[in-house]
Coordinates of N, CA, C and O in Angstrom, one line a residue:
X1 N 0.8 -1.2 0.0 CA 0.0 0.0 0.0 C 0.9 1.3 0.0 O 1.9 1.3 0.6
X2 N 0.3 2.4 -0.8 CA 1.5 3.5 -0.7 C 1.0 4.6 0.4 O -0.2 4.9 0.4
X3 N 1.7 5.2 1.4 CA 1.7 6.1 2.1 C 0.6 7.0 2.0 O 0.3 7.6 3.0
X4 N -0.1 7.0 1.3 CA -1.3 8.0 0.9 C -2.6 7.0 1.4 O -3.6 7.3 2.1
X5 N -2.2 5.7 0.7 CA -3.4 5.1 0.7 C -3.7 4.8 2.6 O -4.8 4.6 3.2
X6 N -2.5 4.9 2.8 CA -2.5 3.8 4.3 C -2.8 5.0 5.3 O -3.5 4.8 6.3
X7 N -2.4 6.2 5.0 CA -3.3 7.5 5.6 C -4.8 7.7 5.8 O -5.6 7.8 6.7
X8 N -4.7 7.5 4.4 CA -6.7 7.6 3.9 C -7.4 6.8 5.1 O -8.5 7.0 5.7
X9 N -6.4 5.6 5.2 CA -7.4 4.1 5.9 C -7.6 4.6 7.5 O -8.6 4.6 8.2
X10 N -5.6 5.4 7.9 CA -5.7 5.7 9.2 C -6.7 6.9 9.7 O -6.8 7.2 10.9
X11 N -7.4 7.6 8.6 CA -7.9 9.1 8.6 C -9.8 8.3 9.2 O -10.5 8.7 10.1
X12 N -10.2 7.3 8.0 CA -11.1 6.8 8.1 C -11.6 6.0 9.7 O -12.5 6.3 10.4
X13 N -10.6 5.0 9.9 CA -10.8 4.5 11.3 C -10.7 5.7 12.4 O -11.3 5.3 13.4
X14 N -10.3 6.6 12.6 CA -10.2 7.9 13.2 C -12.1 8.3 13.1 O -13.0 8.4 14.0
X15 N -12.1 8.5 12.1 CA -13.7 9.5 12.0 C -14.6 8.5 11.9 O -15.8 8.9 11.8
X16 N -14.3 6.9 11.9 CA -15.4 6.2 12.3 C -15.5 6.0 14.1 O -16.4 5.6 14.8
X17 N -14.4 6.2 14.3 CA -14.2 6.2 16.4 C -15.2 7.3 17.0 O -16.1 7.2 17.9
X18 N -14.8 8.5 16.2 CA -15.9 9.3 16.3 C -17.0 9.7 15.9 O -17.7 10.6 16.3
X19 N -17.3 8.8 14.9 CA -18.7 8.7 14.7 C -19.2 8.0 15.7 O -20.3 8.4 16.1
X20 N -18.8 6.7 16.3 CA -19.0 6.0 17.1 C -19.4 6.5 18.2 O -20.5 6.1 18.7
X21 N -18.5 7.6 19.2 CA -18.2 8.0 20.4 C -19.3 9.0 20.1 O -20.1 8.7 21.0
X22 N -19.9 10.1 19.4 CA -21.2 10.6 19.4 C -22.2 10.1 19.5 O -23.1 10.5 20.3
X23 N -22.4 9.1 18.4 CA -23.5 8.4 18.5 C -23.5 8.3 19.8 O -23.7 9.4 20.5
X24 N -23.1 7.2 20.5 CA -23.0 6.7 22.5 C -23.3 8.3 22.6 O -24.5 8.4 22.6
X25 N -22.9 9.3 22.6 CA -22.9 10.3 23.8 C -24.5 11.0 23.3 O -25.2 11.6 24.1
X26 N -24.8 10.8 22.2 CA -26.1 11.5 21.8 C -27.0 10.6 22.6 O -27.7 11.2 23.5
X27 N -27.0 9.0 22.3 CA -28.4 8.2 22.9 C -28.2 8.2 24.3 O -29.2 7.9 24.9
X28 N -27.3 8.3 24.9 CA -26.6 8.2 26.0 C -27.4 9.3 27.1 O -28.0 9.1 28.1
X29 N -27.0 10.8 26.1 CA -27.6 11.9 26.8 C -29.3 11.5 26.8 O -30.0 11.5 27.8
X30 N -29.7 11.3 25.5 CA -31.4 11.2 25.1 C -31.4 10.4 26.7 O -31.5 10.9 27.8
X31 N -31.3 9.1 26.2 CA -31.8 8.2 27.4 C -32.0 8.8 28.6 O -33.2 9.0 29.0
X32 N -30.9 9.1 29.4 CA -31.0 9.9 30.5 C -31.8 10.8 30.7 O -32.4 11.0 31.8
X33 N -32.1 11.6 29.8 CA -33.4 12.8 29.9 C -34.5 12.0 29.8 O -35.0 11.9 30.9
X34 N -35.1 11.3 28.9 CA -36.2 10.6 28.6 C -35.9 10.0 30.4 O -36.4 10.7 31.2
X35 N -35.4 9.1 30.8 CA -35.3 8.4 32.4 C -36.2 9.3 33.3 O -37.3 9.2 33.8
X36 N -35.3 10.3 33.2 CA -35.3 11.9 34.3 C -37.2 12.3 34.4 O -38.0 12.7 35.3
X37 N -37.1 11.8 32.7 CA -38.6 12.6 32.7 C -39.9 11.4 32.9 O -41.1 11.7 33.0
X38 N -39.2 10.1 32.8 CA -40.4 8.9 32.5 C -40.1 9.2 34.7 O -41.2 9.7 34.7
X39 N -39.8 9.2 35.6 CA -39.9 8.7 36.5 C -40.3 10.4 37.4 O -40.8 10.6 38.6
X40 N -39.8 11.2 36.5 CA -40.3 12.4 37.5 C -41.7 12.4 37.3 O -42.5 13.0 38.2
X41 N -42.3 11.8 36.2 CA -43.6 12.0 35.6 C -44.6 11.0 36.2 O -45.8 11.1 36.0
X42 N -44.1 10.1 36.9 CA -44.7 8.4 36.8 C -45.3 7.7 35.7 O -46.4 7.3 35.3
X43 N -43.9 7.9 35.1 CA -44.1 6.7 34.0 C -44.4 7.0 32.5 O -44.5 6.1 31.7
X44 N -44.6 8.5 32.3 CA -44.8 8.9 31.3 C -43.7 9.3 30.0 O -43.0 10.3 30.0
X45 N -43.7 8.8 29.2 CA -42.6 9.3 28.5 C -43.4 9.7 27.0 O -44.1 8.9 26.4
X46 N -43.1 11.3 26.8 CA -43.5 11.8 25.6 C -43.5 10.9 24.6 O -42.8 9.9 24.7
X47 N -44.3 11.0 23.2 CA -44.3 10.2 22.2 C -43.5 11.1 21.3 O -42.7 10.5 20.5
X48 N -43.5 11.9 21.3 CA -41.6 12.8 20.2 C -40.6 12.2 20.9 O -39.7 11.7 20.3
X49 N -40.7 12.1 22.0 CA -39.1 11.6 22.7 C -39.0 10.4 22.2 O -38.0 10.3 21.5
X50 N -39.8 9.1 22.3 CA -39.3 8.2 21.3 C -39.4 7.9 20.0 O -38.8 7.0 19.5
X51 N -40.0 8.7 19.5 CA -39.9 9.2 18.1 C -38.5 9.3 17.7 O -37.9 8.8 16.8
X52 N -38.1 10.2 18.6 CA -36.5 10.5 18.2 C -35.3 10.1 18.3 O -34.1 10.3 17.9
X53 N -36.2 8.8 19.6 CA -35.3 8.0 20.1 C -34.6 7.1 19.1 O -33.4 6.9 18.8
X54 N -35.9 6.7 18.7 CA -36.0 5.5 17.5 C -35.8 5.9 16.3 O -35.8 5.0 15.4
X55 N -35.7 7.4 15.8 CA -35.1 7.6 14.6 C -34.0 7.6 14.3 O -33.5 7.5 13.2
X56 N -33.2 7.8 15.6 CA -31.7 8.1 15.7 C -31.3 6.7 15.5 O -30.5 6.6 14.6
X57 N -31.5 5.7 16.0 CA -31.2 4.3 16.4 C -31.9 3.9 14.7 O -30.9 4.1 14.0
X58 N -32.6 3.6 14.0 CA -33.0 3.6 12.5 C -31.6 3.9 11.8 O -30.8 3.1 11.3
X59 N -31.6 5.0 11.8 CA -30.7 6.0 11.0 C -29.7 5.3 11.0 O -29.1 4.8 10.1
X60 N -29.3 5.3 12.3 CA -27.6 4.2 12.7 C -27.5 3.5 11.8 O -26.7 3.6 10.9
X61 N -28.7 2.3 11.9 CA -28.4 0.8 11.9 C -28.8 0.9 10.1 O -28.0 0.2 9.4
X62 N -29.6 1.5 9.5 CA -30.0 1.4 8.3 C -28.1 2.0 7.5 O -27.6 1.4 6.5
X63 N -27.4 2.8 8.2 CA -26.5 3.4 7.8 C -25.4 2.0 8.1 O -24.4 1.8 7.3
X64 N -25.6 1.3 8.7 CA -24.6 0.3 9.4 C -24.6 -0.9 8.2 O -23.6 -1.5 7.8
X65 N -25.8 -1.1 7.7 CA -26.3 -1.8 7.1 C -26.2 -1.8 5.4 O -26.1 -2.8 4.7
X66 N -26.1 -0.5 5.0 CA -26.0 0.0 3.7 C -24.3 -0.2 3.4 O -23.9 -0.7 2.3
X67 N -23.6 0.3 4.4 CA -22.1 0.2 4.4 C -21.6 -1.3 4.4 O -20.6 -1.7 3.9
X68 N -22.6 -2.2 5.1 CA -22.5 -3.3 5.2 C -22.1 -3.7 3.6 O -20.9 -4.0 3.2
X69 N -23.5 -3.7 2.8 CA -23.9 -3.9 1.8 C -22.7 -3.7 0.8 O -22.1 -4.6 0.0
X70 N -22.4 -2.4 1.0 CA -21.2 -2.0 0.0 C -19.7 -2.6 0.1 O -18.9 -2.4 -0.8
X71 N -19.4 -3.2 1.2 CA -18.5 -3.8 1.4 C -18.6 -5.2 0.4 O -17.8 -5.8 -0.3
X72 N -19.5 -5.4 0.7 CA -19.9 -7.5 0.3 C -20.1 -7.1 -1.3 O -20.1 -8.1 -2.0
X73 N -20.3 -5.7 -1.9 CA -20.9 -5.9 -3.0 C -20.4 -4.7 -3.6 O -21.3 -3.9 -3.8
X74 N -18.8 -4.3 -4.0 CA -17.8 -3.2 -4.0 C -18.9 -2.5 -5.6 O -19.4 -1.4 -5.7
X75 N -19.0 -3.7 -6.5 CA -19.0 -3.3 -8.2 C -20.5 -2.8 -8.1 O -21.0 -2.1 -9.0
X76 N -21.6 -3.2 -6.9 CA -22.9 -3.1 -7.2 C -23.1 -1.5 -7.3 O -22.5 -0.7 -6.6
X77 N -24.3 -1.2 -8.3 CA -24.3 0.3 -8.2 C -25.8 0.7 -7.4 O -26.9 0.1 -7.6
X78 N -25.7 2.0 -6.3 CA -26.5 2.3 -5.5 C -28.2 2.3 -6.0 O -28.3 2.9 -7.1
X79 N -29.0 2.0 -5.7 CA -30.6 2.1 -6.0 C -31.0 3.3 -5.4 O -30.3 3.7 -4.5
X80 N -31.7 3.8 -5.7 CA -32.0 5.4 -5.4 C -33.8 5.4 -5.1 O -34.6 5.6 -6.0
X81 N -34.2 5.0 -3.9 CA -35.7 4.6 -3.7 C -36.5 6.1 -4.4 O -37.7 6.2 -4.8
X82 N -35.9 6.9 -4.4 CA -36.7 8.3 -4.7 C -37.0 8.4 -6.0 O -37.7 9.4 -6.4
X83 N -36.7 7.5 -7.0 CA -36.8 7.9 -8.4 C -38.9 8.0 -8.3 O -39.5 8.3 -9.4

């Protein structure tokens, strides 16, 4: 591998650590407030709060999933649901 390429890879594992470490700190924080607020409330937890909960956690995994895809399948070309 030449010096450029093997940067690129060390640049990528870098900004996937931090993708990683926000994610954790984003659901991390949600959770906790959603907690704060399902027990100060007895038991109630807004329906946007999991809304947002569960979109964030979607988003992840659909993203986790797609990258998956593209790994196993380098030559395949992307489908575009919006056409």
């Amino acid at each position: 591998r030449t010096r450029s390429e093997l940067q690129l890879r060390e640049l990528t594992l870098r900004a996937e650590e931090e993708d990683a470490r926000m994610y954790s700190r984003l659901l991390c924080g949600m959770y906790d407030q959603i907690s704060c607020r399902y027990f100060a409330s007895g038991g109630y937890v807004h329906p946007l709060s999991k809304k947002s909960f569960q979109g964030i956690v979607n988003t992840k995994q659909t993203k986790d999933q797609d990258l998956e895809h593209r790994e196993q399948n380098p030559n395949s070309e992307d489908i575009d649901d919006d056409d």
